[in-house]
Amino acid sequence: MSTRKGTAVFLNQIIKESADVMMEQMMKNEEKFNQIEDPEYVAREVGLTAIKIQDMQAKRINNYAFNWARMTSFEGDTGPYLQYAHVRLSSIERKNPEILPLPPLDSINFVHLTEPKATDIIFHLGAYPDAVRTALKTREPSGIITYLMRLSHSISSAWDVLLVKGEADVEKARARMWLFLLAREVLGAGMRLLSLTPLERM
């Protein structure tokens, strides 16, 4: 991207094209797309997330190669992947109304959260304060991104193991829902720290 070579790409153009790509991706699932109240807003926010994550992912002293395909992908350590992780966590209450309302957190029996996938998520949640302190000390947002990606991968790998819907033991299902809701809170907090807007549908 060089103004002397006539190949400059300006930020407003990048934002628009990124939003257009996200809109195309969202429209591939007609059922979910029809549930989005403001598709243009959501597409723009996912696009902005894609841009910001790629820009902040590398340490500040390092250059990076701008990559359209990678930036707008929903796979790998990208902004759209983070948004998808948050959206999926946000859907858990809508999909499981039969076990709501949840009891207070302090009444949950944590014996129901001893599976390796559950303890892995708990470990990552406990690491959030240290990740924030390190980022503050080093002035490197990349550390927060690395943390959020690891948390998201941990959550993603647990979906098919820590079942909520279809779990016969209601107390276990509620404990797992609490775990996923806490993960959503931490993931959302980290995203907001990076000036991102966590979405509930996309």
mmCIF file of N, CA, C and O in Angstrom, residues 15-81:
data_model
loop_
_atom_site.group_PDB
_atom_site.id
_atom_site.type_symbol
_atom_site.label_atom_id
_atom_site.label_comp_id
_atom_site.label_asym_id
_atom_site.label_seq_id
_atom_site.Cartn_x
_atom_site.Cartn_y
_atom_site.Cartn_z
ATOM 1 N N ILE A 15 -12.798 -0.437 5.801
ATOM 2 C CA ILE A 15 -13.962 -0.701 6.657
ATOM 3 C C ILE A 15 -15.164 -1.106 5.820
ATOM 4 O O ILE A 15 -15.866 -2.072 6.143
ATOM 5 N N LYS A 16 -15.408 -0.381 4.732
ATOM 6 C CA LYS A 16 -16.566 -0.695 3.884
ATOM 7 C C LYS A 16 -16.436 -2.077 3.257
ATOM 8 O O LYS A 16 -17.389 -2.871 3.270
ATOM 9 N N GLU A 17 -15.269 -2.377 2.722
ATOM 10 C CA GLU A 17 -15.094 -3.669 2.061
ATOM 11 C C GLU A 17 -15.152 -4.811 3.065
ATOM 12 O O GLU A 17 -15.698 -5.880 2.772
ATOM 13 N N SER A 18 -14.621 -4.582 4.244
ATOM 14 C CA SER A 18 -14.681 -5.607 5.274
ATOM 15 C C SER A 18 -16.127 -5.868 5.688
ATOM 16 O O SER A 18 -16.545 -7.019 5.853
ATOM 17 N N ALA A 19 -16.903 -4.806 5.855
ATOM 18 C CA ALA A 19 -18.318 -4.954 6.204
ATOM 19 C C ALA A 19 -19.077 -5.677 5.107
ATOM 20 O O ALA A 19 -19.956 -6.518 5.382
ATOM 21 N N ASP A 20 -18.739 -5.389 3.851
ATOM 22 C CA ASP A 20 -19.401 -6.063 2.728
ATOM 23 C C ASP A 20 -19.123 -7.563 2.741
ATOM 24 O O ASP A 20 -20.018 -8.381 2.509
ATOM 25 N N VAL A 21 -17.884 -7.919 3.026
ATOM 26 C CA VAL A 21 -17.520 -9.342 3.096
ATOM 27 C C VAL A 21 -18.278 -10.037 4.230
ATOM 28 O O VAL A 21 -18.789 -11.143 4.073
ATOM 29 N N MET A 22 -18.365 -9.353 5.379
ATOM 30 C CA MET A 22 -19.079 -9.940 6.518
ATOM 31 C C MET A 22 -20.567 -10.102 6.206
ATOM 32 O O MET A 22 -21.177 -11.101 6.590
ATOM 33 N N MET A 23 -21.151 -9.136 5.499
ATOM 34 C CA MET A 23 -22.558 -9.228 5.121
ATOM 35 C C MET A 23 -22.785 -10.443 4.222
ATOM 36 O O MET A 23 -23.756 -11.199 4.406
ATOM 37 N N GLU A 24 -21.888 -10.659 3.280
ATOM 38 C CA GLU A 24 -22.002 -11.821 2.390
ATOM 39 C C GLU A 24 -21.937 -13.124 3.174
ATOM 40 O O GLU A 24 -22.702 -14.065 2.911
ATOM 41 N N GLN A 25 -21.026 -13.182 4.148
ATOM 42 C CA GLN A 25 -20.893 -14.383 4.965
ATOM 43 C C GLN A 25 -22.155 -14.623 5.793
ATOM 44 O O GLN A 25 -22.639 -15.752 5.903
ATOM 45 N N MET A 26 -22.680 -13.566 6.380
ATOM 46 C CA MET A 26 -23.874 -13.683 7.213
ATOM 47 C C MET A 26 -25.082 -14.135 6.410
ATOM 48 O O MET A 26 -25.914 -14.922 6.886
ATOM 49 N N MET A 27 -25.211 -13.679 5.178
ATOM 50 C CA MET A 27 -26.370 -13.999 4.352
ATOM 51 C C MET A 27 -26.382 -15.455 3.890
ATOM 52 O O MET A 27 -27.415 -15.943 3.410
ATOM 53 N N LYS A 28 -25.279 -16.148 4.062
ATOM 54 C CA LYS A 28 -25.226 -17.564 3.668
ATOM 55 C C LYS A 28 -26.115 -18.433 4.539
ATOM 56 O O LYS A 28 -26.543 -19.512 4.124
ATOM 57 N N ASN A 29 -26.387 -17.958 5.760
ATOM 58 C CA ASN A 29 -27.301 -18.681 6.651
ATOM 59 C C ASN A 29 -28.575 -17.847 6.779
ATOM 60 O O ASN A 29 -28.669 -16.954 7.621
ATOM 61 N N GLU A 30 -29.543 -18.146 5.931
ATOM 62 C CA GLU A 30 -30.746 -17.315 5.852
ATOM 63 C C GLU A 30 -31.528 -17.296 7.160
ATOM 64 O O GLU A 30 -32.031 -16.247 7.570
ATOM 65 N N GLU A 31 -31.602 -18.439 7.826
ATOM 66 C CA GLU A 31 -32.369 -18.514 9.069
ATOM 67 C C GLU A 31 -31.795 -17.594 10.143
ATOM 68 O O GLU A 31 -32.521 -16.819 10.768
ATOM 69 N N LYS A 32 -30.481 -17.665 10.343
ATOM 70 C CA LYS A 32 -29.844 -16.808 11.342
ATOM 71 C C LYS A 32 -29.852 -15.353 10.905
ATOM 72 O O LYS A 32 -30.028 -14.454 11.728
ATOM 73 N N PHE A 33 -29.671 -15.123 9.606
ATOM 74 C CA PHE A 33 -29.647 -13.746 9.095
ATOM 75 C C PHE A 33 -30.975 -13.052 9.366
ATOM 76 O O PHE A 33 -31.006 -11.868 9.720
ATOM 77 N N ASN A 34 -32.086 -13.770 9.210
ATOM 78 C CA ASN A 34 -33.403 -13.172 9.408
ATOM 79 C C ASN A 34 -33.675 -12.831 10.868
ATOM 80 O O ASN A 34 -34.611 -12.085 11.175
ATOM 81 N N GLN A 35 -32.875 -13.377 11.781
ATOM 82 C CA GLN A 35 -33.053 -13.098 13.205
ATOM 83 C C GLN A 35 -32.269 -11.868 13.665
ATOM 84 O O GLN A 35 -32.429 -11.415 14.802
ATOM 85 N N ILE A 36 -31.432 -11.331 12.783
ATOM 86 C CA ILE A 36 -30.615 -10.158 13.133
ATOM 87 C C ILE A 36 -31.432 -8.897 12.944
ATOM 88 O O ILE A 36 -31.970 -8.639 11.865
ATOM 89 N N GLU A 37 -31.518 -8.097 13.974
ATOM 90 C CA GLU A 37 -32.347 -6.897 13.938
ATOM 91 C C GLU A 37 -31.794 -5.841 12.984
ATOM 92 O O GLU A 37 -32.543 -5.194 12.249
ATOM 93 N N ASP A 38 -30.467 -5.647 12.987
ATOM 94 C CA ASP A 38 -29.847 -4.625 12.147
ATOM 95 C C ASP A 38 -28.610 -5.226 11.463
ATOM 96 O O ASP A 38 -27.492 -5.073 11.960
ATOM 97 N N PRO A 39 -28.800 -5.923 10.349
ATOM 98 C CA PRO A 39 -27.690 -6.610 9.681
ATOM 99 C C PRO A 39 -26.529 -5.700 9.288
ATOM 100 O O PRO A 39 -25.366 -6.097 9.390
ATOM 101 N N GLU A 40 -26.834 -4.482 8.847
ATOM 102 C CA GLU A 40 -25.769 -3.575 8.420
ATOM 103 C C GLU A 40 -24.882 -3.197 9.605
ATOM 104 O O GLU A 40 -23.651 -3.136 9.474
ATOM 105 N N TYR A 41 -25.493 -2.938 10.745
ATOM 106 C CA TYR A 41 -24.719 -2.615 11.953
ATOM 107 C C TYR A 41 -23.845 -3.793 12.355
ATOM 108 O O TYR A 41 -22.652 -3.620 12.648
ATOM 109 N N VAL A 42 -24.424 -4.983 12.363
ATOM 110 C CA VAL A 42 -23.678 -6.174 12.769
ATOM 111 C C VAL A 42 -22.518 -6.440 11.803
ATOM 112 O O VAL A 42 -21.392 -6.724 12.231
ATOM 113 N N ALA A 43 -22.779 -6.335 10.513
ATOM 114 C CA ALA A 43 -21.724 -6.565 9.522
ATOM 115 C C ALA A 43 -20.580 -5.570 9.704
ATOM 116 O O ALA A 43 -19.402 -5.933 9.604
ATOM 117 N N ARG A 44 -20.923 -4.328 9.975
ATOM 118 C CA ARG A 44 -19.888 -3.307 10.186
ATOM 119 C C ARG A 44 -19.081 -3.617 11.444
ATOM 120 O O ARG A 44 -17.846 -3.507 11.435
ATOM 121 N N GLU A 45 -19.747 -4.032 12.525
ATOM 122 C CA GLU A 45 -19.034 -4.333 13.765
ATOM 123 C C GLU A 45 -18.118 -5.545 13.610
ATOM 124 O O GLU A 45 -17.000 -5.561 14.119
ATOM 125 N N VAL A 46 -18.591 -6.558 12.901
ATOM 126 C CA VAL A 46 -17.727 -7.729 12.654
ATOM 127 C C VAL A 46 -16.550 -7.319 11.783
ATOM 128 O O VAL A 46 -15.411 -7.745 11.998
ATOM 129 N N GLY A 47 -16.821 -6.475 10.801
ATOM 130 C CA GLY A 47 -15.736 -5.987 9.945
ATOM 131 C C GLY A 47 -14.711 -5.189 10.720
ATOM 132 O O GLY A 47 -13.500 -5.353 10.535
ATOM 133 N N LEU A 48 -15.178 -4.299 11.599
ATOM 134 C CA LEU A 48 -14.257 -3.523 12.431
ATOM 135 C C LEU A 48 -13.456 -4.428 13.359
ATOM 136 O O LEU A 48 -12.254 -4.202 13.584
ATOM 137 N N THR A 49 -14.121 -5.445 13.891
ATOM 138 C CA THR A 49 -13.413 -6.394 14.749
ATOM 139 C C THR A 49 -12.305 -7.094 13.967
ATOM 140 O O THR A 49 -11.190 -7.272 14.470
ATOM 141 N N ALA A 50 -12.615 -7.480 12.736
ATOM 142 C CA ALA A 50 -11.613 -8.141 11.892
ATOM 143 C C ALA A 50 -10.389 -7.246 11.687
ATOM 144 O O ALA A 50 -9.237 -7.691 11.808
ATOM 145 N N ILE A 51 -10.640 -5.977 11.397
ATOM 146 C CA ILE A 51 -9.549 -5.026 11.148
ATOM 147 C C ILE A 51 -8.723 -4.800 12.410
ATOM 148 O O ILE A 51 -7.485 -4.859 12.386
ATOM 149 N N LYS A 52 -9.408 -4.547 13.526
ATOM 150 C CA LYS A 52 -8.699 -4.227 14.768
ATOM 151 C C LYS A 52 -7.877 -5.411 15.273
ATOM 152 O O LYS A 52 -6.743 -5.233 15.746
ATOM 153 N N ILE A 53 -8.432 -6.602 15.181
ATOM 154 C CA ILE A 53 -7.689 -7.774 15.669
ATOM 155 C C ILE A 53 -6.430 -7.984 14.843
ATOM 156 O O ILE A 53 -5.352 -8.230 15.388
ATOM 157 N N GLN A 54 -6.551 -7.877 13.520
ATOM 158 C CA GLN A 54 -5.347 -8.061 12.698
ATOM 159 C C GLN A 54 -4.318 -6.977 13.010
ATOM 160 O O GLN A 54 -3.117 -7.247 13.059
ATOM 161 N N ASP A 55 -4.779 -5.771 13.258
ATOM 162 C CA ASP A 55 -3.852 -4.664 13.501
ATOM 163 C C ASP A 55 -3.163 -4.779 14.861
ATOM 164 O O ASP A 55 -1.997 -4.418 14.999
ATOM 165 N N MET A 56 -3.885 -5.279 15.867
ATOM 166 C CA MET A 56 -3.332 -5.340 17.222
ATOM 167 C C MET A 56 -2.705 -6.686 17.570
ATOM 168 O O MET A 56 -2.111 -6.837 18.633
ATOM 169 N N GLN A 57 -2.830 -7.661 16.677
ATOM 170 C CA GLN A 57 -2.388 -9.011 17.007
ATOM 171 C C GLN A 57 -0.874 -9.131 17.101
ATOM 172 O O GLN A 57 -0.354 -9.896 17.911
ATOM 173 N N ALA A 58 -0.176 -8.371 16.284
ATOM 174 C CA ALA A 58 1.285 -8.394 16.327
ATOM 175 C C ALA A 58 1.783 -7.380 17.349
ATOM 176 O O ALA A 58 1.105 -6.394 17.651
ATOM 177 N N LYS A 59 2.957 -7.627 17.900
ATOM 178 C CA LYS A 59 3.533 -6.658 18.833
ATOM 179 C C LYS A 59 3.810 -5.354 18.110
ATOM 180 O O LYS A 59 4.105 -5.322 16.915
ATOM 181 N N ARG A 60 3.752 -4.263 18.848
ATOM 182 C CA ARG A 60 3.818 -2.930 18.249
ATOM 183 C C ARG A 60 5.117 -2.660 17.506
ATOM 184 O O ARG A 60 5.144 -1.868 16.574
ATOM 185 N N ILE A 61 6.188 -3.308 17.911
ATOM 186 C CA ILE A 61 7.481 -3.042 17.266
ATOM 187 C C ILE A 61 7.622 -3.807 15.946
ATOM 188 O O ILE A 61 8.567 -3.578 15.195
ATOM 189 N N ASN A 62 6.688 -4.713 15.673
ATOM 190 C CA ASN A 62 6.789 -5.543 14.473
ATOM 191 C C ASN A 62 5.849 -5.055 13.378
ATOM 192 O O ASN A 62 4.730 -4.604 13.652
ATOM 193 N N ASN A 63 6.293 -5.142 12.137
ATOM 194 C CA ASN A 63 5.412 -4.924 10.999
ATOM 195 C C ASN A 63 4.625 -6.202 10.732
ATOM 196 O O ASN A 63 4.977 -7.275 11.230
ATOM 197 N N TYR A 64 3.561 -6.095 9.971
ATOM 198 C CA TYR A 64 2.832 -7.295 9.580
ATOM 199 C C TYR A 64 2.293 -7.114 8.171
ATOM 200 O O TYR A 64 2.093 -5.989 7.705
ATOM 201 N N ALA A 65 2.072 -8.229 7.488
ATOM 202 C CA ALA A 65 1.539 -8.184 6.130
ATOM 203 C C ALA A 65 0.019 -8.169 6.192
ATOM 204 O O ALA A 65 -0.596 -9.053 6.791
ATOM 205 N N PHE A 66 -0.593 -7.134 5.616
ATOM 206 C CA PHE A 66 -2.041 -7.025 5.601
ATOM 207 C C PHE A 66 -2.597 -8.119 4.700
ATOM 208 O O PHE A 66 -2.225 -8.237 3.532
ATOM 209 N N ASN A 67 -3.498 -8.942 5.253
ATOM 210 C CA ASN A 67 -4.004 -10.101 4.517
ATOM 211 C C ASN A 67 -5.531 -10.105 4.566
ATOM 212 O O ASN A 67 -6.126 -10.418 5.600
ATOM 213 N N TRP A 68 -6.159 -9.768 3.451
ATOM 214 C CA TRP A 68 -7.618 -9.686 3.405
ATOM 215 C C TRP A 68 -8.269 -11.018 3.744
ATOM 216 O O TRP A 68 -9.198 -11.084 4.534
ATOM 217 N N ALA A 69 -7.788 -12.075 3.106
ATOM 218 C CA ALA A 69 -8.420 -13.390 3.268
ATOM 219 C C ALA A 69 -8.356 -13.855 4.717
ATOM 220 O O ALA A 69 -9.338 -14.339 5.277
ATOM 221 N N ARG A 70 -7.204 -13.693 5.320
ATOM 222 C CA ARG A 70 -7.042 -14.145 6.697
ATOM 223 C C ARG A 70 -7.849 -13.264 7.647
ATOM 224 O O ARG A 70 -8.485 -13.750 8.586
ATOM 225 N N MET A 71 -7.836 -11.961 7.406
ATOM 226 C CA MET A 71 -8.506 -11.015 8.302
ATOM 227 C C MET A 71 -9.999 -11.290 8.390
ATOM 228 O O MET A 71 -10.606 -11.183 9.455
ATOM 229 N N THR A 72 -10.629 -11.645 7.272
ATOM 230 C CA THR A 72 -12.079 -11.810 7.236
ATOM 231 C C THR A 72 -12.523 -13.262 7.401
ATOM 232 O O THR A 72 -13.714 -13.563 7.283
ATOM 233 N N SER A 73 -11.608 -14.134 7.723
ATOM 234 C CA SER A 73 -11.951 -15.550 7.904
ATOM 235 C C SER A 73 -12.622 -15.777 9.258
ATOM 236 O O SER A 73 -12.315 -15.102 10.238
ATOM 237 N N PHE A 74 -13.537 -16.744 9.304
ATOM 238 C CA PHE A 74 -14.173 -17.133 10.551
ATOM 239 C C PHE A 74 -13.431 -18.293 11.208
ATOM 240 O O PHE A 74 -13.862 -18.805 12.229
ATOM 241 N N GLU A 75 -12.324 -18.689 10.616
ATOM 242 C CA GLU A 75 -11.511 -19.760 11.166
ATOM 243 C C GLU A 75 -10.138 -19.221 11.547
ATOM 244 O O GLU A 75 -9.628 -18.286 10.935
ATOM 245 N N GLY A 76 -9.545 -19.831 12.573
ATOM 246 C CA GLY A 76 -8.241 -19.366 13.025
ATOM 247 C C GLY A 76 -8.375 -18.213 14.003
ATOM 248 O O GLY A 76 -9.477 -17.850 14.432
ATOM 249 N N ASP A 77 -7.271 -17.607 14.348
ATOM 250 C CA ASP A 77 -7.252 -16.541 15.357
ATOM 251 C C ASP A 77 -7.564 -15.187 14.719
ATOM 252 O O ASP A 77 -6.678 -14.362 14.499
ATOM 253 N N THR A 78 -8.843 -14.973 14.433
ATOM 254 C CA THR A 78 -9.270 -13.758 13.743
ATOM 255 C C THR A 78 -10.378 -13.055 14.525
ATOM 256 O O THR A 78 -10.983 -13.616 15.435
ATOM 257 N N GLY A 79 -10.666 -11.828 14.117
ATOM 258 C CA GLY A 79 -11.732 -11.075 14.748
ATOM 259 C C GLY A 79 -13.098 -11.732 14.587
ATOM 260 O O GLY A 79 -13.848 -11.858 15.568
ATOM 261 N N PRO A 80 -13.472 -12.161 13.369
ATOM 262 C CA PRO A 80 -14.755 -12.838 13.209
ATOM 263 C C PRO A 80 -14.879 -14.093 14.078
ATOM 264 O O PRO A 80 -15.961 -14.406 14.575
ATOM 265 N N TYR A 81 -13.776 -14.794 14.282
ATOM 266 C CA TYR A 81 -13.805 -15.987 15.134
ATOM 267 C C TYR A 81 -14.149 -15.599 16.574
ATOM 268 O O TYR A 81 -14.946 -16.274 17.236
#
